[in-house]
């Protein structure tokens, strides 16, 4: 009989325990389980039998310990066999049967935010009046947000407390988040010659306290038309046509004398809502000083401009009493539109 050390014997026992439990738990049906049983517990040439034969090669002192480990192994493999038999008798792993005839879970369909829908609708209406949609940057310099619009250095609209100025290196021109879309009028007139009909919709920012008609980030729709012979009558017709297309033929529009540094004369544009007048925006004839600032000849062309609050016209259209609801991200509210 070949001699064998106790360490080598115990290593054999460990390997067999691992192989046997893996094989028995992997058996998926009765023939596979029987094959595993024969491999490990077979009376003639099972692997347990071979290990049992090694016992005789242990030194006499090691034999009691070896025998104890062998018996434990035999018990463990027998238990694993019994567990596997039970598992197959119970019908294998418990797999939930799938009823393929049941209807599936339909994915919830989303849609565009009401403000985005409003923006697209405004662009569509204005394009039918010949106004092309253009974009401008949200981070602006002082020239485009103020100076070219005749808003001088001392004008209160430039107050740091009324704007979101950005931190820039000392000595460089301050930048800010634009406070109005009138910036785009300047950018377009600087690049192009009249005639012009453009509309620009985008975000603007003001440190206003949020309430039912104010939000610190909101959207404006800016319109600009520059053509020879343009008058206030054209401005009023375009705004009335826009209002009746967007809000319905029965909407009342009111023009109230006002002041903006970049239009002359200037008006506030109000729309009637539930017996009250709501200010929707400002408008006027482009001031000759602005036309000159962008290199136009105020003696040969004139133009009008307007800027309306998108949240307010959306609120009027959808019957929303508080514009903050547009930004609460409550799907129960948003899914209505
Ligand atoms: C302007 O911003 C001018 N640029 C409009 C203009 C354009 C005049 C072209 C002349 C020619 P005003 O500050 O009034 O004007 O803002 C216009 C509209 O933006 C307001 O009538 C209102 O509808 C909307 N608005 C202003 N502040 C807020 C705010 N915090 N939240 C929501 N809407 C606002």
mmCIF file of C-alpha atoms and ligand atoms in Angstrom:
data_model
loop_
_atom_site.group_PDB
_atom_site.id
_atom_site.type_symbol
_atom_site.label_atom_id
_atom_site.label_comp_id
_atom_site.label_asym_id
_atom_site.label_seq_id
_atom_site.Cartn_x
_atom_site.Cartn_y
_atom_site.Cartn_z
ATOM 1 C CA UNK A 1 0.000 0.000 0.000
ATOM 2 C CA UNK A 2 1.391 3.389 -1.074
ATOM 3 C CA UNK A 3 1.850 5.779 1.837
ATOM 4 C CA UNK A 4 0.034 9.151 1.874
ATOM 5 C CA UNK A 5 0.390 12.137 4.210
ATOM 6 C CA UNK A 6 -2.586 13.417 6.215
ATOM 7 C CA UNK A 7 -2.337 16.838 4.431
ATOM 8 C CA UNK A 8 -2.562 15.252 0.998
ATOM 9 C CA UNK A 9 -5.459 13.114 2.145
ATOM 10 C CA UNK A 10 -7.415 16.120 3.499
ATOM 11 C CA UNK A 11 -6.765 18.037 0.275
ATOM 12 C CA UNK A 12 -8.343 15.159 -1.668
ATOM 13 C CA UNK A 13 -11.334 15.267 0.660
ATOM 14 C CA UNK A 14 -11.831 19.014 0.100
ATOM 15 C CA UNK A 15 -11.613 18.735 -3.673
ATOM 16 C CA UNK A 16 -14.153 15.933 -3.720
ATOM 17 C CA UNK A 17 -16.552 17.818 -1.474
ATOM 18 C CA UNK A 18 -16.494 20.794 -3.833
ATOM 19 C CA UNK A 19 -16.889 18.685 -6.994
ATOM 20 C CA UNK A 20 -19.703 16.597 -5.530
ATOM 21 C CA UNK A 21 -21.829 19.477 -4.239
ATOM 22 C CA UNK A 22 -21.404 21.327 -7.556
ATOM 23 C CA UNK A 23 -22.380 18.280 -9.643
ATOM 24 C CA UNK A 24 -25.359 17.346 -7.484
ATOM 25 C CA UNK A 25 -26.822 20.833 -7.342
ATOM 26 C CA UNK A 26 -26.350 21.300 -11.104
ATOM 27 C CA UNK A 27 -28.309 18.145 -11.998
ATOM 28 C CA UNK A 28 -31.490 19.213 -13.800
ATOM 29 C CA UNK A 29 -33.219 15.839 -14.182
ATOM 30 C CA UNK A 30 -33.197 12.306 -12.843
ATOM 31 C CA UNK A 31 -30.661 10.803 -15.314
ATOM 32 C CA UNK A 32 -28.179 13.628 -14.614
ATOM 33 C CA UNK A 33 -28.588 13.109 -10.891
ATOM 34 C CA UNK A 34 -28.086 9.370 -11.207
ATOM 35 C CA UNK A 35 -24.894 9.938 -13.194
ATOM 36 C CA UNK A 36 -23.611 12.246 -10.441
ATOM 37 C CA UNK A 37 -24.548 9.710 -7.781
ATOM 38 C CA UNK A 38 -22.626 6.944 -9.572
ATOM 39 C CA UNK A 39 -19.590 9.216 -10.076
ATOM 40 C CA UNK A 40 -19.282 10.084 -6.382
ATOM 41 C CA UNK A 41 -21.088 7.436 -4.362
ATOM 42 C CA UNK A 42 -20.870 4.437 -6.767
ATOM 43 C CA UNK A 43 -20.187 1.247 -4.779
ATOM 44 C CA UNK A 44 -17.463 -0.070 -7.070
ATOM 45 C CA UNK A 45 -15.586 2.846 -8.648
ATOM 46 C CA UNK A 46 -17.144 5.986 -7.109
ATOM 47 C CA UNK A 47 -14.665 8.704 -6.152
ATOM 48 C CA UNK A 48 -15.560 8.288 -2.484
ATOM 49 C CA UNK A 49 -14.547 4.659 -2.721
ATOM 50 C CA UNK A 50 -11.114 5.634 -4.095
ATOM 51 C CA UNK A 51 -10.566 8.016 -1.217
ATOM 52 C CA UNK A 52 -11.591 5.387 1.259
ATOM 53 C CA UNK A 53 -8.855 3.152 -0.180
ATOM 54 C CA UNK A 54 -6.241 5.879 0.540
ATOM 55 C CA UNK A 55 -7.061 5.639 4.265
ATOM 56 C CA UNK A 56 -4.931 2.550 4.513
ATOM 57 C CA UNK A 57 -1.874 4.510 3.296
ATOM 58 C CA UNK A 58 -2.018 6.950 6.225
ATOM 59 C CA UNK A 59 0.409 6.574 9.107
ATOM 60 C CA UNK A 60 -1.221 4.630 11.944
ATOM 61 C CA UNK A 61 -1.358 7.784 14.139
ATOM 62 C CA UNK A 62 -3.186 9.765 11.438
ATOM 63 C CA UNK A 63 -5.721 7.109 10.609
ATOM 64 C CA UNK A 64 -8.377 8.039 13.266
ATOM 65 C CA UNK A 65 -8.396 11.696 12.103
ATOM 66 C CA UNK A 66 -8.471 10.639 8.451
ATOM 67 C CA UNK A 67 -11.366 8.268 9.133
ATOM 68 C CA UNK A 68 -13.343 11.001 10.896
ATOM 69 C CA UNK A 69 -12.918 13.407 7.950
ATOM 70 C CA UNK A 70 -13.854 10.664 5.499
ATOM 71 C CA UNK A 71 -17.087 9.930 7.397
ATOM 72 C CA UNK A 72 -17.994 13.599 7.478
ATOM 73 C CA UNK A 73 -17.423 13.803 3.728
ATOM 74 C CA UNK A 74 -19.566 10.760 3.068
ATOM 75 C CA UNK A 75 -22.365 12.241 5.177
ATOM 76 C CA UNK A 76 -22.135 15.604 3.387
ATOM 77 C CA UNK A 77 -22.287 14.018 -0.075
ATOM 78 C CA UNK A 78 -25.220 11.808 0.934
ATOM 79 C CA UNK A 79 -27.061 14.854 2.297
ATOM 80 C CA UNK A 80 -26.403 16.788 -0.933
ATOM 81 C CA UNK A 81 -27.751 13.838 -2.944
ATOM 82 C CA UNK A 82 -30.875 13.745 -0.830
ATOM 83 C CA UNK A 83 -31.360 17.518 -1.229
ATOM 84 C CA UNK A 84 -31.025 17.232 -4.996
ATOM 85 C CA UNK A 85 -33.532 14.360 -5.122
ATOM 86 C CA UNK A 86 -35.968 16.437 -3.097
ATOM 87 C CA UNK A 87 -35.477 19.431 -5.366
ATOM 88 C CA UNK A 88 -36.283 17.391 -8.496
ATOM 89 C CA UNK A 89 -39.300 15.792 -6.790
ATOM 90 C CA UNK A 90 -40.622 19.310 -6.017
ATOM 91 C CA UNK A 91 -40.521 20.163 -9.710
ATOM 92 C CA UNK A 92 -37.107 21.755 -10.010
ATOM 93 C CA UNK A 93 -36.318 25.360 -9.224
ATOM 94 C CA UNK A 94 -39.453 27.357 -8.477
ATOM 95 C CA UNK A 95 -39.909 29.325 -11.706
ATOM 96 C CA UNK A 96 -43.020 31.503 -12.006
ATOM 97 C CA UNK A 97 -44.983 30.377 -15.029
ATOM 98 C CA UNK A 98 -45.416 33.244 -17.520
ATOM 99 C CA UNK A 99 -48.834 33.867 -19.036
ATOM 100 C CA UNK A 100 -47.860 35.142 -22.469
ATOM 101 C CA UNK A 101 -51.486 36.040 -23.253
ATOM 102 C CA UNK A 102 -51.617 38.822 -20.613
ATOM 103 C CA UNK A 103 -51.457 42.406 -21.945
ATOM 104 C CA UNK A 104 -48.057 44.066 -21.386
ATOM 105 C CA UNK A 105 -47.335 47.189 -19.319
ATOM 106 C CA UNK A 106 -47.641 50.049 -21.832
ATOM 107 C CA UNK A 107 -44.756 52.573 -21.483
ATOM 108 C CA UNK A 108 -45.971 55.986 -20.321
ATOM 109 C CA UNK A 109 -45.806 58.417 -23.218
ATOM 110 C CA UNK A 110 -44.344 61.834 -22.506
ATOM 111 C CA UNK A 111 -44.924 65.050 -24.425
ATOM 112 C CA UNK A 112 -43.396 68.477 -24.831
ATOM 113 C CA UNK A 113 -43.496 70.859 -21.880
ATOM 114 C CA UNK A 114 -46.314 73.444 -22.244
ATOM 115 C CA UNK A 115 -43.735 76.244 -22.516
ATOM 116 C CA UNK A 116 -41.970 74.395 -25.352
ATOM 117 C CA UNK A 117 -45.328 73.822 -27.034
ATOM 118 C CA UNK A 118 -46.059 77.537 -26.674
ATOM 119 C CA UNK A 119 -42.689 78.494 -28.168
ATOM 120 C CA UNK A 120 -43.264 76.261 -31.196
ATOM 121 C CA UNK A 121 -46.789 77.543 -31.695
ATOM 122 C CA UNK A 122 -45.645 81.187 -31.524
ATOM 123 C CA UNK A 123 -42.899 80.470 -34.073
ATOM 124 C CA UNK A 124 -45.442 78.838 -36.359
ATOM 125 C CA UNK A 125 -47.896 81.749 -36.181
ATOM 126 C CA UNK A 126 -45.177 84.352 -36.653
ATOM 127 C CA UNK A 127 -43.678 82.468 -39.595
ATOM 128 C CA UNK A 128 -47.033 82.763 -41.368
ATOM 129 C CA UNK A 129 -46.672 86.540 -40.969
ATOM 130 C CA UNK A 130 -43.216 86.286 -42.561
ATOM 131 C CA UNK A 131 -41.103 86.380 -39.367
ATOM 132 C CA UNK A 132 -38.034 84.143 -39.393
ATOM 133 C CA UNK A 133 -36.962 82.482 -36.094
ATOM 134 C CA UNK A 134 -33.469 83.333 -34.871
ATOM 135 C CA UNK A 135 -31.504 82.602 -31.689
ATOM 136 C CA UNK A 136 -29.167 84.602 -29.518
ATOM 137 C CA UNK A 137 -26.816 83.820 -26.625
ATOM 138 C CA UNK A 138 -28.066 83.730 -23.019
ATOM 139 C CA UNK A 139 -24.749 85.071 -21.693
ATOM 140 C CA UNK A 140 -24.489 88.621 -22.958
ATOM 141 C CA UNK A 141 -22.188 91.613 -22.878
ATOM 142 C CA UNK A 142 -23.205 95.095 -21.772
ATOM 143 C CA UNK A 143 -23.303 96.399 -25.334
ATOM 144 C CA UNK A 144 -26.038 94.044 -26.528
ATOM 145 C CA UNK A 145 -28.053 93.918 -23.289
ATOM 146 C CA UNK A 146 -27.911 97.679 -22.565
ATOM 147 C CA UNK A 147 -25.781 100.159 -24.479
ATOM 148 C CA UNK A 148 -26.906 99.483 -28.046
ATOM 149 C CA UNK A 149 -30.476 99.624 -26.683
ATOM 150 C CA UNK A 150 -29.780 103.149 -25.380
ATOM 151 C CA UNK A 151 -29.816 101.975 -21.757
ATOM 152 C CA UNK A 152 -27.026 104.229 -20.438
ATOM 153 C CA UNK A 153 -24.518 103.553 -17.661
ATOM 154 C CA UNK A 154 -26.667 105.337 -15.061
ATOM 155 C CA UNK A 155 -29.913 103.582 -15.960
ATOM 156 C CA UNK A 156 -31.418 101.692 -12.992
ATOM 157 C CA UNK A 157 -32.000 98.609 -15.201
ATOM 158 C CA UNK A 158 -28.229 98.042 -15.058
ATOM 159 C CA UNK A 159 -28.142 97.824 -11.271
ATOM 160 C CA UNK A 160 -26.185 94.776 -10.087
ATOM 161 C CA UNK A 161 -29.107 93.914 -7.798
ATOM 162 C CA UNK A 162 -31.467 93.749 -10.787
ATOM 163 C CA UNK A 163 -29.304 91.468 -12.916
ATOM 164 C CA UNK A 164 -27.344 88.225 -12.791
ATOM 165 C CA UNK A 165 -23.838 89.485 -13.540
ATOM 166 C CA UNK A 166 -21.146 86.848 -14.020
ATOM 167 C CA UNK A 167 -17.794 86.994 -12.288
ATOM 168 C CA UNK A 168 -15.185 87.970 -14.909
ATOM 169 C CA UNK A 169 -11.526 88.961 -14.614
ATOM 170 C CA UNK A 170 -11.034 92.534 -13.436
ATOM 171 C CA UNK A 171 -10.629 95.015 -16.274
ATOM 172 C CA UNK A 172 -12.707 92.958 -18.727
ATOM 173 C CA UNK A 173 -16.202 93.905 -19.898
ATOM 174 C CA UNK A 174 -18.750 92.497 -17.427
ATOM 175 C CA UNK A 175 -20.990 89.712 -18.731
ATOM 176 C CA UNK A 176 -24.480 88.911 -17.530
ATOM 177 C CA UNK A 177 -27.328 86.484 -18.096
ATOM 178 C CA UNK A 178 -29.469 88.479 -20.525
ATOM 179 C CA UNK A 179 -32.400 90.233 -18.883
ATOM 180 C CA UNK A 180 -34.398 90.579 -22.111
ATOM 181 C CA UNK A 181 -34.459 89.149 -25.635
ATOM 182 C CA UNK A 182 -34.125 92.644 -27.141
ATOM 183 C CA UNK A 183 -30.405 91.740 -27.318
ATOM 184 C CA UNK A 184 -31.240 89.647 -30.380
ATOM 185 C CA UNK A 185 -32.621 92.695 -32.243
ATOM 186 C CA UNK A 186 -29.174 94.261 -31.998
ATOM 187 C CA UNK A 187 -27.315 91.092 -32.937
ATOM 188 C CA UNK A 188 -29.446 90.609 -36.064
ATOM 189 C CA UNK A 189 -29.337 94.278 -37.161
ATOM 190 C CA UNK A 190 -25.544 94.305 -36.755
ATOM 191 C CA UNK A 191 -25.251 91.380 -39.164
ATOM 192 C CA UNK A 192 -27.954 92.113 -41.725
ATOM 193 C CA UNK A 193 -29.418 94.940 -43.746
ATOM 194 C CA UNK A 194 -33.159 95.738 -43.914
ATOM 195 C CA UNK A 195 -35.776 94.583 -44.761
ATOM 196 C CA UNK A 196 -35.974 92.391 -41.655
ATOM 197 C CA UNK A 197 -38.707 90.344 -40.028
ATOM 198 C CA UNK A 198 -37.409 88.203 -37.195
ATOM 199 C CA UNK A 199 -38.769 86.598 -34.079
ATOM 200 C CA UNK A 200 -36.625 85.222 -31.260
ATOM 201 C CA UNK A 201 -37.801 83.090 -28.335
ATOM 202 C CA UNK A 202 -35.596 82.172 -25.443
ATOM 203 C CA UNK A 203 -34.745 82.299 -21.757
ATOM 204 C CA UNK A 204 -34.073 85.516 -19.879
ATOM 205 C CA UNK A 205 -33.053 86.006 -16.252
ATOM 206 C CA UNK A 206 -33.897 88.555 -13.574
ATOM 207 C CA UNK A 207 -33.515 88.338 -9.790
ATOM 208 C CA UNK A 208 -37.278 88.843 -9.372
ATOM 209 C CA UNK A 209 -39.128 87.241 -6.469
ATOM 210 C CA UNK A 210 -41.296 84.422 -7.791
ATOM 211 C CA UNK A 211 -45.042 85.001 -7.647
ATOM 212 C CA UNK A 212 -48.066 84.139 -9.788
ATOM 213 C CA UNK A 213 -46.788 86.289 -12.709
ATOM 214 C CA UNK A 214 -43.010 86.370 -12.063
ATOM 215 C CA UNK A 215 -40.205 83.851 -12.089
ATOM 216 C CA UNK A 216 -36.432 84.525 -11.962
ATOM 217 C CA UNK A 217 -35.950 82.553 -15.191
ATOM 218 C CA UNK A 218 -38.593 83.062 -17.836
ATOM 219 C CA UNK A 219 -38.955 83.267 -21.602
ATOM 220 C CA UNK A 220 -39.638 86.151 -23.921
ATOM 221 C CA UNK A 221 -40.726 86.338 -27.519
ATOM 222 C CA UNK A 222 -39.050 89.215 -29.301
ATOM 223 C CA UNK A 223 -40.328 90.452 -32.623
ATOM 224 C CA UNK A 224 -38.593 92.932 -34.912
ATOM 225 C CA UNK A 225 -39.680 94.319 -38.260
ATOM 226 C CA UNK A 226 -37.604 96.906 -40.135
ATOM 227 C CA UNK A 227 -38.879 98.056 -43.520
ATOM 228 C CA UNK A 228 -39.317 101.425 -45.179
ATOM 229 C CA UNK A 229 -42.623 103.054 -44.215
ATOM 230 C CA UNK A 230 -43.321 100.977 -41.070
ATOM 231 C CA UNK A 231 -45.706 102.618 -38.573
ATOM 232 C CA UNK A 232 -47.402 101.950 -35.227
ATOM 233 C CA UNK A 233 -50.421 100.760 -37.216
ATOM 234 C CA UNK A 234 -48.361 97.814 -38.495
ATOM 235 C CA UNK A 235 -47.192 97.021 -34.963
ATOM 236 C CA UNK A 236 -50.732 97.015 -33.616
ATOM 237 C CA UNK A 237 -52.054 94.881 -36.485
ATOM 238 C CA UNK A 238 -49.326 92.277 -36.104
ATOM 239 C CA UNK A 239 -49.834 92.034 -32.326
ATOM 240 C CA UNK A 240 -53.612 91.790 -32.694
ATOM 241 C CA UNK A 241 -53.280 89.115 -35.383
ATOM 242 C CA UNK A 242 -50.842 87.215 -33.237
ATOM 243 C CA UNK A 243 -53.078 87.457 -30.162
ATOM 244 C CA UNK A 244 -56.182 86.273 -31.968
ATOM 245 C CA UNK A 245 -54.341 83.341 -33.633
ATOM 246 C CA UNK A 246 -52.743 82.244 -30.396
ATOM 247 C CA UNK A 247 -55.481 82.994 -27.884
ATOM 248 C CA UNK A 248 -58.642 83.045 -29.975
ATOM 249 C CA UNK A 249 -60.556 85.701 -31.872
ATOM 250 C CA UNK A 250 -62.301 87.061 -28.790
ATOM 251 C CA UNK A 251 -59.161 88.235 -26.963
ATOM 252 C CA UNK A 252 -58.958 91.964 -26.224
ATOM 253 C CA UNK A 253 -55.596 93.707 -26.625
ATOM 254 C CA UNK A 254 -54.850 97.103 -25.120
ATOM 255 C CA UNK A 255 -51.916 99.425 -25.862
ATOM 256 C CA UNK A 256 -50.929 101.705 -23.002
ATOM 257 C CA UNK A 257 -48.449 104.580 -23.468
ATOM 258 C CA UNK A 258 -45.161 103.729 -21.783
ATOM 259 C CA UNK A 259 -41.413 104.228 -22.022
ATOM 260 C CA UNK A 260 -38.503 102.062 -23.136
ATOM 261 C CA UNK A 261 -35.128 103.675 -23.917
ATOM 262 C CA UNK A 262 -34.924 101.801 -27.240
ATOM 263 C CA UNK A 263 -38.396 102.530 -28.661
ATOM 264 C CA UNK A 264 -40.173 105.822 -29.402
ATOM 265 C CA UNK A 265 -43.096 105.923 -28.989
ATOM 266 C CA UNK A 266 -43.403 102.995 -26.555
ATOM 267 C CA UNK A 267 -46.400 101.031 -25.315
ATOM 268 C CA UNK A 268 -47.220 98.332 -22.814
ATOM 269 C CA UNK A 269 -49.241 95.515 -24.346
ATOM 270 C CA UNK A 270 -52.043 94.235 -22.097
ATOM 271 C CA UNK A 271 -54.464 91.437 -22.752
ATOM 272 C CA UNK A 272 -57.801 90.931 -21.111
ATOM 273 C CA UNK A 273 -58.246 87.848 -18.965
ATOM 274 C CA UNK A 274 -61.345 87.096 -16.933
ATOM 275 C CA UNK A 275 -62.373 90.747 -16.747
ATOM 276 C CA UNK A 276 -58.862 91.906 -15.781
ATOM 277 C CA UNK A 277 -56.033 93.347 -17.860
ATOM 278 C CA UNK A 278 -52.718 91.474 -17.653
ATOM 279 C CA UNK A 279 -49.478 93.045 -18.914
ATOM 280 C CA UNK A 280 -48.051 90.713 -21.537
ATOM 281 C CA UNK A 281 -45.131 92.805 -22.792
ATOM 282 C CA UNK A 282 -43.692 95.992 -24.169
ATOM 283 C CA UNK A 283 -43.430 97.327 -27.706
ATOM 284 C CA UNK A 284 -42.806 100.411 -29.785
ATOM 285 C CA UNK A 285 -41.162 101.942 -32.833
ATOM 286 C CA UNK A 286 -37.415 101.252 -32.878
ATOM 287 C CA UNK A 287 -35.728 104.443 -31.646
ATOM 288 C CA UNK A 288 -33.692 106.211 -34.383
ATOM 289 C CA UNK A 289 -30.711 106.179 -31.964
ATOM 290 C CA UNK A 290 -30.811 102.370 -32.002
ATOM 291 C CA UNK A 291 -31.013 102.246 -35.803
ATOM 292 C CA UNK A 292 -27.964 104.505 -35.929
ATOM 293 C CA UNK A 293 -26.068 102.401 -33.377
ATOM 294 C CA UNK A 294 -26.266 99.407 -35.732
ATOM 295 C CA UNK A 295 -25.424 101.445 -38.839
ATOM 296 C CA UNK A 296 -28.901 101.881 -40.349
ATOM 297 C CA UNK A 297 -30.119 105.185 -41.795
ATOM 298 C CA UNK A 298 -33.136 106.292 -39.682
ATOM 299 C CA UNK A 299 -34.224 108.605 -42.506
ATOM 300 C CA UNK A 300 -34.787 105.748 -44.945
ATOM 301 C CA UNK A 301 -36.072 102.883 -42.746
ATOM 302 C CA UNK A 302 -38.243 102.556 -39.683
ATOM 303 C CA UNK A 303 -39.237 99.550 -37.649
ATOM 304 C CA UNK A 304 -41.179 98.212 -34.736
ATOM 305 C CA UNK A 305 -40.234 95.816 -31.975
ATOM 306 C CA UNK A 306 -42.097 93.990 -29.255
ATOM 307 C CA UNK A 307 -41.204 91.687 -26.364
ATOM 308 C CA UNK A 308 -43.824 89.491 -24.673
ATOM 309 C CA UNK A 309 -43.568 87.190 -21.665
ATOM 310 C CA UNK A 310 -43.999 83.595 -22.866
ATOM 311 C CA UNK A 311 -45.100 82.237 -19.452
ATOM 312 C CA UNK A 312 -47.829 84.859 -19.279
ATOM 313 C CA UNK A 313 -49.243 84.194 -22.736
ATOM 314 C CA UNK A 314 -49.031 80.433 -22.043
ATOM 315 C CA UNK A 315 -50.882 80.940 -18.738
ATOM 316 C CA UNK A 316 -53.581 82.942 -20.547
ATOM 317 C CA UNK A 317 -53.925 80.294 -23.239
ATOM 318 C CA UNK A 318 -54.049 77.279 -20.913
ATOM 319 C CA UNK A 319 -55.964 78.966 -18.120
ATOM 320 C CA UNK A 320 -53.115 78.561 -15.608
ATOM 321 C CA UNK A 321 -53.472 80.994 -12.700
ATOM 322 C CA UNK A 322 -49.874 80.766 -11.418
ATOM 323 C CA UNK A 323 -46.837 80.587 -13.741
ATOM 324 C CA UNK A 324 -44.796 78.878 -11.004
ATOM 325 C CA UNK A 325 -46.816 75.739 -11.771
ATOM 326 C CA UNK A 326 -44.935 75.446 -15.083
ATOM 327 C CA UNK A 327 -41.708 74.832 -13.152
ATOM 328 C CA UNK A 328 -42.804 72.652 -10.244
ATOM 329 C CA UNK A 329 -42.163 69.526 -12.335
ATOM 330 C CA UNK A 330 -45.368 67.901 -11.162
ATOM 331 C CA UNK A 331 -46.360 65.428 -13.884
ATOM 332 C CA UNK A 332 -49.972 65.483 -12.706
ATOM 333 C CA UNK A 333 -50.039 69.167 -13.689
ATOM 334 C CA UNK A 334 -47.877 68.897 -16.813
ATOM 335 C CA UNK A 335 -49.670 65.871 -18.266
ATOM 336 C CA UNK A 336 -52.809 67.974 -18.771
ATOM 337 C CA UNK A 337 -51.315 69.818 -21.736
HETATM 338 C C1 LIG B 1 -38.862 94.194 -21.774
HETATM 339 O O1 LIG B 1 -38.199 93.241 -21.375
HETATM 340 C C2 LIG B 1 -38.609 94.812 -23.121
HETATM 341 N N1 LIG B 1 -37.401 94.238 -23.682
HETATM 342 C C3 LIG B 1 -39.805 94.586 -24.030
HETATM 343 C C4 LIG B 1 -39.725 95.357 -25.302
HETATM 344 C C5 LIG B 1 -39.241 94.739 -26.450
HETATM 345 C C6 LIG B 1 -40.123 96.695 -25.370
HETATM 346 C C7 LIG B 1 -39.150 95.432 -27.646
HETATM 347 C C8 LIG B 1 -40.040 97.384 -26.552
HETATM 348 C C9 LIG B 1 -39.573 96.771 -27.677
HETATM 349 P P1 LIG B 1 -40.420 94.221 -19.702
HETATM 350 O O2 LIG B 1 -39.346 94.332 -18.693
HETATM 351 O O3 LIG B 1 -41.678 94.961 -19.437
HETATM 352 O O4 LIG B 1 -39.922 94.699 -21.143
HETATM 353 O O5 LIG B 1 -40.763 92.669 -19.879
HETATM 354 C C10 LIG B 1 -41.620 92.247 -20.916
HETATM 355 C C11 LIG B 1 -42.534 91.135 -20.426
HETATM 356 O O6 LIG B 1 -41.779 90.054 -19.896
HETATM 357 C C12 LIG B 1 -43.448 91.518 -19.272
HETATM 358 O O7 LIG B 1 -44.571 92.236 -19.748
HETATM 359 C C13 LIG B 1 -43.845 90.174 -18.756
HETATM 360 O O8 LIG B 1 -44.833 89.549 -19.569
HETATM 361 C C14 LIG B 1 -42.558 89.405 -18.903
HETATM 362 N N2 LIG B 1 -41.822 89.378 -17.645
HETATM 363 C C15 LIG B 1 -41.040 90.339 -17.096
HETATM 364 N N3 LIG B 1 -40.511 89.928 -15.953
HETATM 365 C C16 LIG B 1 -40.960 88.662 -15.753
HETATM 366 C C17 LIG B 1 -40.751 87.676 -14.733
HETATM 367 N N4 LIG B 1 -39.940 87.866 -13.712
HETATM 368 N N5 LIG B 1 -41.383 86.488 -14.871
HETATM 369 C C18 LIG B 1 -42.190 86.237 -15.923
HETATM 370 N N6 LIG B 1 -42.416 87.118 -16.916
HETATM 371 C C19 LIG B 1 -41.801 88.314 -16.828
#
